[in-house]
XYZ file of C-alpha atoms in Angstrom:
657
model
C 14.068 30.019 23.213
C 11.388 27.450 24.784
C 8.887 30.057 24.648
C 9.246 30.523 20.927
C 6.831 27.490 19.611
C 4.301 28.260 21.690
C 4.280 31.962 20.898
C 4.354 30.872 16.802
C 1.402 29.033 17.306
C -0.110 31.690 19.467
C 0.544 34.770 16.838
C -1.187 32.837 14.249
C -4.385 31.948 16.433
C -4.293 35.475 17.864
C -3.741 36.366 14.589
C -7.225 34.778 13.706
C -8.393 37.126 16.501
C -7.521 40.234 15.933
C -8.358 40.162 12.009
C -11.460 39.743 12.861
C -11.890 42.594 15.172
C -10.270 45.258 12.983
C -10.311 43.570 9.621
C -14.350 44.369 9.505
C -13.481 48.212 10.276
C -10.502 48.590 7.971
C -9.338 45.755 5.202
C -5.378 47.820 5.108
C -5.377 47.030 9.195
C -6.762 43.523 8.733
C -3.992 42.539 6.089
C -1.644 44.035 8.195
C -2.434 42.051 11.173
C -2.360 38.837 8.766
C 1.003 39.972 7.213
C 2.493 40.675 10.863
C 1.209 36.841 12.274
C 1.941 34.782 9.367
C 5.731 37.059 9.884
C 5.841 36.575 13.172
C 5.351 32.664 13.100
C 7.810 32.001 10.242
C 10.770 34.215 12.227
C 10.100 32.527 14.964
C 10.384 29.022 13.544
C 13.600 30.177 11.927
C 15.034 31.790 14.825
C 15.026 27.814 16.357
C 17.035 26.611 13.395
C 20.710 27.136 14.860
C 20.158 25.658 17.905
C 18.071 22.451 16.916
C 19.446 21.928 13.396
C 22.962 22.570 14.142
C 23.119 22.117 17.912
C 21.424 18.760 17.765
C 18.892 20.128 20.923
C 14.978 19.547 21.267
C 13.126 22.176 22.337
C 10.526 21.536 25.047
C 8.224 23.899 26.234
C 5.333 22.452 28.920
C 2.341 24.488 29.033
C 0.824 25.453 32.890
C 4.699 24.356 33.928
C 3.267 20.828 34.258
C 6.857 19.137 33.250
C 7.309 15.160 33.805
C 7.639 14.591 37.353
C 9.838 11.107 37.847
C 9.919 10.371 34.620
C 6.570 10.524 34.056
C 4.794 13.041 31.470
C 1.518 14.950 32.943
C 1.033 17.805 31.104
C 0.799 18.929 27.339
C 3.840 19.331 26.305
C 5.442 20.926 22.775
C 8.397 19.068 21.737
C 10.416 20.331 18.845
C 13.249 18.335 17.380
C 14.624 18.392 13.819
C 11.774 16.795 12.429
C 9.246 18.732 14.248
C 11.046 22.021 13.083
C 11.176 21.174 9.172
C 7.872 20.342 8.954
C 7.626 23.680 10.789
C 9.643 25.719 8.396
C 7.603 23.737 5.416
C 4.413 25.356 7.135
C 5.374 28.718 7.494
C 6.860 29.299 4.487
C 3.779 27.999 2.997
C 1.654 30.174 5.326
C 3.768 33.215 4.083
C 3.676 32.542 0.371
C -0.139 32.272 0.351
C -0.918 34.632 2.153
C 0.575 37.274 0.467
C -0.807 35.884 -2.940
C -4.180 36.119 -1.493
C -4.044 40.227 -0.711
C -4.139 40.346 -4.227
C -5.722 36.904 -5.684
C -8.299 37.720 -3.106
C -9.359 41.179 -3.489
C -12.637 41.015 -5.229
C -13.803 38.610 -3.121
C -16.530 39.311 -0.839
C -16.176 38.525 3.298
C -12.273 38.608 3.258
C -12.231 38.954 6.994
C -13.648 35.604 7.242
C -11.119 33.878 4.943
C -8.520 35.555 6.643
C -9.596 34.241 9.856
C -9.779 30.757 8.564
C -6.359 31.096 6.787
C -4.611 31.564 10.272
C -7.028 29.192 12.199
C -5.587 26.698 10.085
C -2.536 27.761 9.075
C -1.718 27.688 13.338
C -3.926 24.321 13.739
C -1.273 22.467 11.126
C 1.428 24.370 13.105
C 0.332 23.271 16.285
C 0.054 19.665 15.082
C 3.717 19.553 13.965
C 4.883 20.885 17.167
C 2.920 19.072 19.292
C 4.092 16.506 22.041
C 0.893 15.200 23.215
C -1.252 12.503 21.321
C -4.560 14.226 21.878
C -3.699 17.810 20.992
C -2.591 16.441 17.744
C -6.171 15.345 17.675
C -7.667 18.447 18.464
C -5.375 20.396 16.131
C -6.546 17.620 13.383
C -10.472 18.852 14.015
C -9.809 22.353 13.719
C -7.411 22.287 10.285
C -10.566 19.756 9.288
C -13.335 21.856 9.835
C -11.070 25.152 8.737
C -10.341 23.418 5.237
C -13.744 22.498 4.841
C -15.143 26.007 5.199
C -12.020 27.487 2.898
C -12.590 24.556 0.293
C -16.691 26.211 0.003
C -15.573 29.322 0.451
C -16.625 30.652 -3.099
C -19.499 28.540 -2.938
C -21.074 30.585 -6.118
C -18.650 28.029 -8.000
C -20.767 25.092 -9.065
C -19.520 22.158 -6.953
C -18.141 23.959 -3.942
C -20.729 22.660 -1.473
C -20.441 19.474 -2.956
C -16.776 19.655 -2.627
C -16.650 20.392 0.872
C -19.310 18.169 1.865
C -17.962 15.713 0.558
C -14.325 16.427 2.334
C -16.128 16.953 5.343
C -17.933 13.721 5.403
C -14.507 11.692 4.765
C -12.420 13.576 6.634
C -14.381 13.325 9.676
C -13.865 9.258 9.151
C -10.520 10.193 9.063
C -10.401 12.273 12.499
C -12.598 9.438 14.418
C -10.140 6.951 13.293
C -7.152 9.265 14.707
C -9.223 9.354 18.027
C -9.949 5.988 18.161
C -6.155 4.863 18.178
C -5.483 7.595 20.918
C -7.940 6.425 22.900
C -6.789 2.733 22.689
C -3.419 3.397 23.177
C -4.217 5.744 26.574
C -6.351 2.369 27.474
C -3.282 0.367 27.391
C -0.473 2.934 28.242
C -2.149 5.247 30.088
C -0.287 8.033 28.733
C -0.719 10.799 25.883
C 2.431 12.112 25.737
C 4.565 10.859 22.713
C 7.867 10.642 24.148
C 6.034 8.170 27.036
C 4.436 6.694 24.203
C 7.645 5.842 22.446
C 9.618 4.759 25.132
C 6.469 2.180 26.562
C 4.926 0.754 23.307
C 7.630 -0.970 22.068
C 7.745 -3.724 25.005
C 3.640 -3.486 25.697
C 2.687 -4.549 21.875
C -0.958 -6.535 21.664
C -3.695 -6.732 19.454
C -4.821 -3.817 21.376
C -1.911 -1.431 20.316
C -1.415 -3.507 16.927
C -5.467 -2.013 16.241
C -4.442 1.495 18.203
C -1.653 1.561 15.215
C -3.432 0.284 12.074
C -6.783 3.241 12.902
C -3.534 5.809 13.317
C -2.244 4.940 10.118
C -5.470 5.226 8.252
C -6.216 8.460 10.101
C -3.120 10.132 8.949
C -3.172 8.137 5.305
C -6.820 10.374 5.273
C -5.352 13.372 5.697
C -2.654 12.965 3.379
C -5.434 12.039 0.763
C -3.178 8.446 0.027
C -5.277 6.288 -2.295
C -8.538 5.542 -1.767
C -8.818 9.082 -0.362
C -7.554 10.617 -3.531
C -11.181 11.648 -4.742
C -11.815 14.453 -1.878
C -8.338 15.907 -2.909
C -9.520 16.426 -6.811
C -13.096 17.547 -5.234
C -11.816 20.119 -3.038
C -9.131 21.647 -5.483
C -11.455 21.843 -8.366
C -13.218 24.674 -6.215
C -11.342 25.328 -3.125
C -9.159 29.377 -3.918
C -5.663 28.653 -4.940
C -4.190 30.460 -2.007
C -5.844 27.435 -0.390
C -5.227 24.804 -2.897
C -1.357 25.370 -2.012
C -2.190 24.719 1.769
C -4.051 21.620 1.214
C -1.860 20.477 -1.181
C 1.656 21.674 0.355
C 0.421 21.961 4.271
C -2.294 19.726 5.134
C -0.743 16.794 3.085
C 2.415 17.084 5.278
C 0.784 16.445 8.218
C -0.386 13.155 7.272
C 3.326 12.273 6.134
C 4.370 13.854 9.279
C 2.058 11.799 11.179
C 2.847 8.566 9.498
C 6.653 9.265 9.984
C 6.284 9.755 13.685
C 3.434 6.745 13.934
C 6.110 4.481 12.522
C 10.076 5.919 13.233
C 8.896 7.128 16.442
C 5.712 5.657 18.591
C 5.655 2.411 17.620
C 9.386 2.062 16.294
C 8.323 -0.874 14.130
C 9.141 0.837 10.788
C 12.044 -2.452 10.556
C 9.548 -5.063 10.153
C 9.282 -5.794 6.781
C 5.137 -6.212 7.285
C 5.067 -2.224 8.008
C 7.157 -1.467 4.825
C 4.985 -3.606 2.525
C 2.112 -1.896 4.108
C 3.856 2.017 3.489
C 5.489 1.724 0.623
C 2.558 -0.097 -0.920
C 0.128 2.729 -0.338
C 2.882 5.135 -1.503
C 3.414 3.036 -5.130
C -0.239 2.623 -5.644
C -0.720 6.651 -4.950
C 1.776 7.628 -6.927
C 1.068 5.588 -9.742
C -3.173 5.554 -10.295
C -3.219 9.045 -9.232
C -0.844 10.121 -12.418
C -2.238 7.929 -14.620
C -5.842 10.172 -13.448
C -4.113 13.031 -14.525
C -4.630 12.132 -17.884
C -8.092 12.540 -17.950
C -8.589 15.731 -16.784
C -10.297 18.724 -18.125
C -9.812 20.769 -15.525
C -6.592 22.808 -14.850
C -6.506 22.153 -11.104
C -8.244 18.640 -10.881
C -5.251 17.839 -12.658
C -2.762 19.162 -10.769
C -5.015 17.955 -7.343
C -4.031 14.244 -8.761
C -0.553 14.944 -9.543
C -0.231 16.773 -6.234
C -1.692 12.759 -4.276
C 1.095 11.406 -7.246
C 4.029 13.352 -5.360
C 2.669 12.658 -2.199
C 2.610 8.661 -2.922
C 6.731 9.490 -4.164
C 6.709 10.263 -0.209
C 5.243 7.591 1.173
C 7.305 5.189 -0.933
C 10.712 6.637 0.366
C 9.498 6.646 3.497
C 8.260 3.178 4.181
C 11.960 1.949 2.822
C 12.906 2.321 6.272
C 16.269 3.297 5.601
C 18.434 6.554 6.887
C 18.580 7.601 2.932
C 14.844 6.629 2.298
C 13.741 8.836 5.311
C 16.108 11.759 3.767
C 14.568 11.322 0.537
C 11.172 11.682 1.440
C 11.579 14.197 3.318
C 13.245 16.074 0.678
C 10.635 15.087 -1.689
C 8.038 16.803 0.880
C 9.193 19.933 0.793
C 10.407 19.976 -2.708
C 6.539 18.942 -3.014
C 5.440 22.310 -1.452
C 7.547 24.675 -3.962
C 6.619 23.544 -6.868
C 3.548 21.988 -6.657
C 2.366 25.602 -4.561
C 3.670 27.222 -7.437
C 2.021 25.523 -10.078
C -1.507 25.814 -8.141
C -0.736 29.964 -7.853
C 0.057 29.687 -11.300
C -3.251 27.709 -12.276
C -4.825 30.635 -9.566
C -3.033 33.667 -11.980
C -5.015 31.792 -15.284
C -8.310 31.921 -13.557
C -7.890 35.097 -12.267
C -6.948 36.859 -15.701
C -8.809 34.379 -17.765
C -12.188 33.127 -16.106
C -11.405 29.678 -17.215
C -9.604 26.452 -16.082
C -10.623 24.581 -19.036
C -7.811 22.946 -20.715
C -10.093 22.365 -23.916
C -10.709 25.812 -24.007
C -7.900 27.508 -23.137
C -4.490 28.152 -25.177
C -1.711 30.547 -26.793
C -2.057 32.303 -23.301
C 2.135 32.467 -23.419
C 1.683 35.303 -25.618
C -0.369 37.459 -22.942
C 0.974 35.984 -19.705
C 5.142 34.913 -21.068
C 6.135 36.215 -17.207
C 3.556 33.317 -15.911
C 4.421 31.054 -18.509
C 7.934 31.067 -17.408
C 7.108 30.270 -13.946
C 4.969 27.024 -14.952
C 7.925 26.057 -17.249
C 9.854 25.854 -13.565
C 7.370 24.331 -11.825
C 6.318 21.564 -14.200
C 10.218 21.022 -14.997
C 10.535 20.550 -11.181
C 7.647 18.276 -10.341
C 8.590 16.057 -13.391
C 12.396 15.491 -12.321
C 14.239 17.484 -14.850
C 17.657 18.951 -13.768
C 19.136 21.418 -12.531
C 15.690 21.716 -10.580
C 14.734 20.388 -7.105
C 12.894 17.770 -8.079
C 15.301 15.959 -10.002
C 17.820 15.297 -6.986
C 14.657 14.308 -4.536
C 13.585 11.818 -7.137
C 16.923 11.099 -7.850
C 17.486 10.024 -4.127
C 14.117 8.207 -3.652
C 15.517 5.861 -6.831
C 18.677 5.308 -4.988
C 16.973 4.625 -1.751
C 14.897 2.203 -3.115
C 17.121 0.394 -5.569
C 19.830 -0.018 -2.611
C 17.140 -1.089 0.014
C 16.438 -4.083 -2.528
C 20.249 -4.243 -3.041
C 20.846 -5.241 0.942
C 17.417 -7.045 1.477
C 16.849 -8.963 -1.976
C 13.755 -7.906 -1.928
C 12.055 -7.453 -5.432
C 8.696 -5.501 -3.871
C 11.732 -2.446 -3.890
C 12.526 -3.172 -7.490
C 9.193 -2.895 -8.239
C 8.668 0.510 -6.006
C 11.500 1.419 -8.028
C 10.236 1.332 -11.419
C 7.261 2.325 -10.641
C 8.700 5.747 -9.626
C 10.378 5.863 -12.851
C 7.221 5.016 -14.878
C 5.423 7.881 -13.053
C 8.090 10.255 -13.434
C 7.771 9.992 -17.303
C 3.956 9.980 -17.091
C 4.407 13.058 -14.606
C 6.765 14.509 -17.539
C 4.026 13.668 -20.587
C 1.013 14.843 -18.167
C 2.593 18.649 -17.923
C 3.537 18.451 -21.939
C -0.380 18.628 -22.494
C -0.464 21.535 -19.232
C 2.022 23.649 -21.430
C -0.255 22.631 -24.756
C -3.232 22.924 -23.662
C -3.058 26.002 -21.480
C -0.060 28.049 -23.234
C 1.071 27.276 -26.423
C -1.243 26.641 -29.198
C -3.709 28.805 -30.671
C -5.231 31.786 -28.801
C -9.148 31.828 -28.902
C -10.254 35.380 -29.778
C -12.292 35.602 -26.350
C -8.658 35.057 -24.653
C -7.149 37.901 -26.698
C -7.692 40.729 -24.052
C -5.783 38.631 -21.447
C -3.012 40.778 -19.417
C -0.346 39.163 -17.365
C -0.780 38.272 -13.853
C -0.536 41.184 -11.436
C 3.119 41.716 -9.504
C 1.210 40.977 -6.427
C 0.376 37.248 -7.051
C 3.705 37.236 -9.365
C 5.868 37.715 -6.425
C 5.257 34.756 -4.116
C 5.573 32.238 -7.420
C 9.049 33.923 -8.308
C 9.759 32.808 -4.188
C 8.558 29.094 -5.323
C 10.757 29.218 -8.787
C 14.191 30.649 -6.626
C 13.616 27.829 -4.206
C 13.275 25.119 -6.628
C 16.485 25.946 -8.614
C 18.283 26.883 -5.080
C 17.297 23.509 -3.493
C 18.183 21.699 -6.760
C 21.876 23.011 -7.419
C 22.653 23.123 -3.944
C 21.007 19.808 -2.910
C 24.230 19.079 -1.495
C 24.293 21.921 1.591
C 20.725 21.666 1.840
C 20.986 17.626 2.929
C 23.589 18.420 5.237
C 22.127 21.234 7.326
C 18.683 19.923 7.024
C 17.882 16.858 5.452
C 20.535 14.829 7.691
C 19.327 16.468 11.156
C 16.178 15.999 10.824
C 16.033 12.259 9.592
C 18.421 11.780 12.577
C 15.656 12.886 14.867
C 13.334 10.631 13.671
C 15.428 7.934 14.293
C 16.779 8.678 17.181
C 13.819 8.046 19.115
C 15.967 7.842 22.740
C 17.530 11.559 22.482
C 13.536 12.331 21.454
C 12.141 10.559 24.822
C 15.566 11.731 27.048
C 14.788 15.359 26.452
C 11.112 15.466 26.784
C 10.951 13.137 29.989
C 14.048 13.554 31.983
C 14.870 17.180 30.689
C 18.580 15.875 30.134
C 20.373 17.627 27.144
C 20.587 14.734 24.716
C 22.172 15.788 21.497
C 20.288 14.161 18.003
C 23.221 13.044 15.600
C 22.591 13.323 11.681
C 22.898 10.333 9.360
C 25.046 9.963 7.014
C 24.220 7.937 3.751
C 25.380 7.654 0.145
C 25.710 11.175 -1.193
C 23.354 12.028 -4.143
C 25.743 10.841 -7.298
C 26.985 8.208 -5.747
C 25.735 6.409 -9.115
C 26.401 8.220 -12.073
C 23.205 9.357 -13.842
C 24.849 8.842 -17.038
C 24.222 5.256 -16.831
C 20.379 5.519 -16.037
C 20.034 7.813 -19.060
C 21.787 5.272 -21.137
C 18.902 2.534 -19.511
C 16.508 5.141 -20.804
C 17.394 5.595 -24.433
C 17.493 1.355 -24.408
C 14.185 1.034 -23.216
C 12.851 3.631 -25.277
C 14.604 2.284 -28.413
C 13.158 -0.793 -27.575
C 9.413 0.182 -27.448
C 9.912 1.933 -30.294
C 11.249 -1.071 -32.351
C 8.213 -2.570 -31.188
C 5.750 -0.225 -31.804
C 7.269 0.196 -35.585
C 7.609 -3.566 -36.431
C 4.072 -4.701 -34.676
C 0.808 -4.966 -37.025
C -1.306 -2.543 -36.504
C -4.963 -2.776 -35.490
C -7.114 -2.409 -38.192
C -10.913 -0.965 -36.740
C -14.036 -2.534 -37.558
C -15.107 0.207 -39.404
C -11.881 0.073 -41.400
C -12.461 -3.551 -42.213
C -16.034 -2.743 -43.542
C -14.494 -0.846 -45.748
C -16.276 2.623 -44.203
C -13.141 4.675 -44.686
C -11.353 2.917 -47.396
C -10.899 5.862 -49.424
C -7.618 7.143 -50.502
C -6.262 10.170 -49.134
C -7.024 11.942 -52.588
C -10.871 11.119 -51.755
C -11.146 12.634 -48.302
C -13.918 14.745 -48.117
C -12.869 18.049 -46.336
C -14.520 18.128 -43.122
C -15.134 21.281 -40.346
C -14.169 20.519 -36.569
C -17.423 18.931 -35.902
C -17.357 16.373 -38.911
C -19.221 18.000 -40.934
C -18.261 17.757 -44.632
C -17.370 21.491 -45.718
C -20.237 22.386 -47.800
C -22.458 19.300 -46.814
C -25.142 18.780 -43.933
C -24.947 16.720 -41.006
C -26.445 13.468 -42.407
C -23.264 13.257 -44.336
C -21.031 13.679 -41.161
C -18.092 11.173 -41.200
C -18.616 8.245 -38.534
C -17.963 9.563 -34.780
C -14.782 7.882 -34.216
C -13.389 8.263 -37.767
C -14.345 12.688 -37.682
C -11.150 12.618 -35.315
C -8.666 11.404 -37.885
C -10.104 14.126 -40.307
C -8.630 17.147 -38.833
C -5.016 15.734 -39.372
C -5.421 15.442 -42.958
C -7.498 18.510 -44.004
C -10.556 21.026 -43.844
C -9.852 22.116 -40.231
C -10.864 25.623 -39.395
C -7.940 27.872 -39.987
C -8.545 30.275 -37.140
C -8.031 27.579 -34.347
C -6.323 24.292 -34.822
C -4.499 23.971 -31.580
C -4.848 19.862 -30.256
C -7.203 20.294 -27.264
C -6.042 18.687 -23.846
C -8.141 15.494 -24.448
C -6.446 15.023 -27.489
C -3.085 15.410 -27.069
C -2.362 12.059 -25.634
C -5.919 10.058 -27.157
C -3.829 7.456 -28.201
C -2.420 6.374 -24.863
C -6.111 7.059 -22.998
C -7.588 4.926 -26.355
C -5.304 1.892 -25.648
C -6.206 2.068 -21.930
C -9.616 2.807 -22.262
C -10.481 -0.364 -20.128
C -8.267 0.900 -17.128
C -9.721 4.191 -17.358
C -13.468 3.569 -17.048
C -13.093 1.587 -14.467
C -11.307 4.530 -12.904
C -13.955 6.494 -14.175
C -16.407 4.536 -12.171
C -14.233 4.540 -9.207
C -14.564 8.317 -9.012
C -18.273 8.070 -8.911
C -18.559 11.688 -7.105
C -21.086 10.161 -4.855
C -19.936 10.311 -1.025
C -21.845 7.473 0.120
C -18.969 5.559 -2.014
C -16.367 7.908 -0.882
C -17.268 7.080 3.227
C -17.417 3.379 2.017
C -13.904 3.408 0.422
C -12.470 4.741 3.862
C -14.281 2.189 5.798
C -13.560 -0.685 3.668
C -9.629 0.342 3.791
C -9.747 0.815 7.177
C -10.864 -2.962 7.312
C -8.381 -4.383 5.284
C -5.489 -2.458 7.419
C -7.110 -3.916 9.952
C -7.221 -7.377 9.216
C -3.838 -6.609 7.673
C -2.302 -5.488 10.879
C -3.547 -8.099 12.783
C -2.028 -10.917 10.517
C 1.407 -9.578 9.970
C 2.878 -6.844 12.181
C 3.697 -7.522 15.282
């Protein structure tokens, strides 16, 4: 049993090596090696479930037999408790689904041997990170992970922006890795150990300004890997150009490394999650991330860029819940972490299928693909309902837990900050639903352009992995209580039960961790919140109806004072039917003409840019600011990282003890 953690990691790294040897001679043999490696890693993680989740054990493996001596750890160890295994299962499931999807999706690409070698290296490094019990070994795995992800982002280098996106990822990702390295050095300088259990035993009693700085460096480093604000532009640039299966890995797996690192850092190594200042720091990052990213999704014209911003917005949910510092908040965050991997992975695979079959990701160009791809459309709707928090899917269950956890934290502490966090999460969920209505209209419904009439349904080899994710979205939403009892509660208990983690690693004692207990989902009646939502909607509608409409300057000048009967028919370009361009309606007014008359009948779909045009128009200054923020200049993104690090260092120096 204790050999399974190292064997699962080595299966992926050895698979990368063997694929390079045999894949160049036979692609079928290479695919078999990749499938065996992924399947073996998953099976070994699954084999640990009875002992770790149901038995409360912590599995320790010491490389080279360098076990602790006299309560002091000298060697590199793998320490697998319920928290580590929880993320290990997320990683291996995502790797298996992504790899199987890639067999069909990447079939026509060149250099498939290189792709799968990098893919397995990425998979092995992520699994090694979440299973590692040594802080420096975590840094090593982060480096392998970062460079593999950069190479895979640029894999289709003929795509416009592929090399640019990968370079941005490399620069800012390296800053994040450097932060983790500096934090590790500062910890070692103070505590003279790199073992995470040993650090957890010593750090709380040895806090000084150097250790506070170490905490700040490590937090920013892991925040970079999770793409939290202000690092979210990296995710958008990477997802837009990476293959869809790699987008699943970046969104569903790489971000979880950052989440895992923050949990282990705050709940385990420094054990300062109960400090109000740390709670504000973690929850604040989550709140800002989830709101800004969901609003930025409205401005996107590329399917995968839109999904990228939503992906980081959902990671913001996870971080917000974790910042509550309660058992329920942690369980809710863990639940949403696994749900995010499932529904976001499903949506990225759907986007990949659309691109694979139609050759486009342009939301203003696509439309009506439900006629050509009905099964893929159903899969998209399941993923969209899940991420939007609609019952009975998994997103509803985990978001409901997050709302409860934040509101109960506010009630128990009397802190309005967590009420604000709860309201931000609710508003973000509404905006998420609105955004996916836009995607559904832009891609799958509405009228179809003639050039997409011959688009075919996605191949079975691509649909099967998507159906697996869709089924899990439904099952976890329906059987959430069983999942919470079997997996969430032990994982949260392991994060909170630091003493057992320390004892199992350093003394060899078999100290079992106890699952946490908290109010179950449904302890509050969702009907009450539904009534509140209806009342709020009616209030907004009443204000909108009774409010005096704003008159445009052009209207005030009489430029469009003509009656409805005298409206001149125009084409889609705003040119009067039968007239010349010189007689065209002013651009700001041309937008309204299609709603009255004259639009070309063969294509009358409301484009993705126009569906929520009124909302964006009213918030144009807000969107203009973030448009400038996302400058696309790597120097600016590096500057954001440095400023963020400086701000966190100052905050921690002033408030964290």
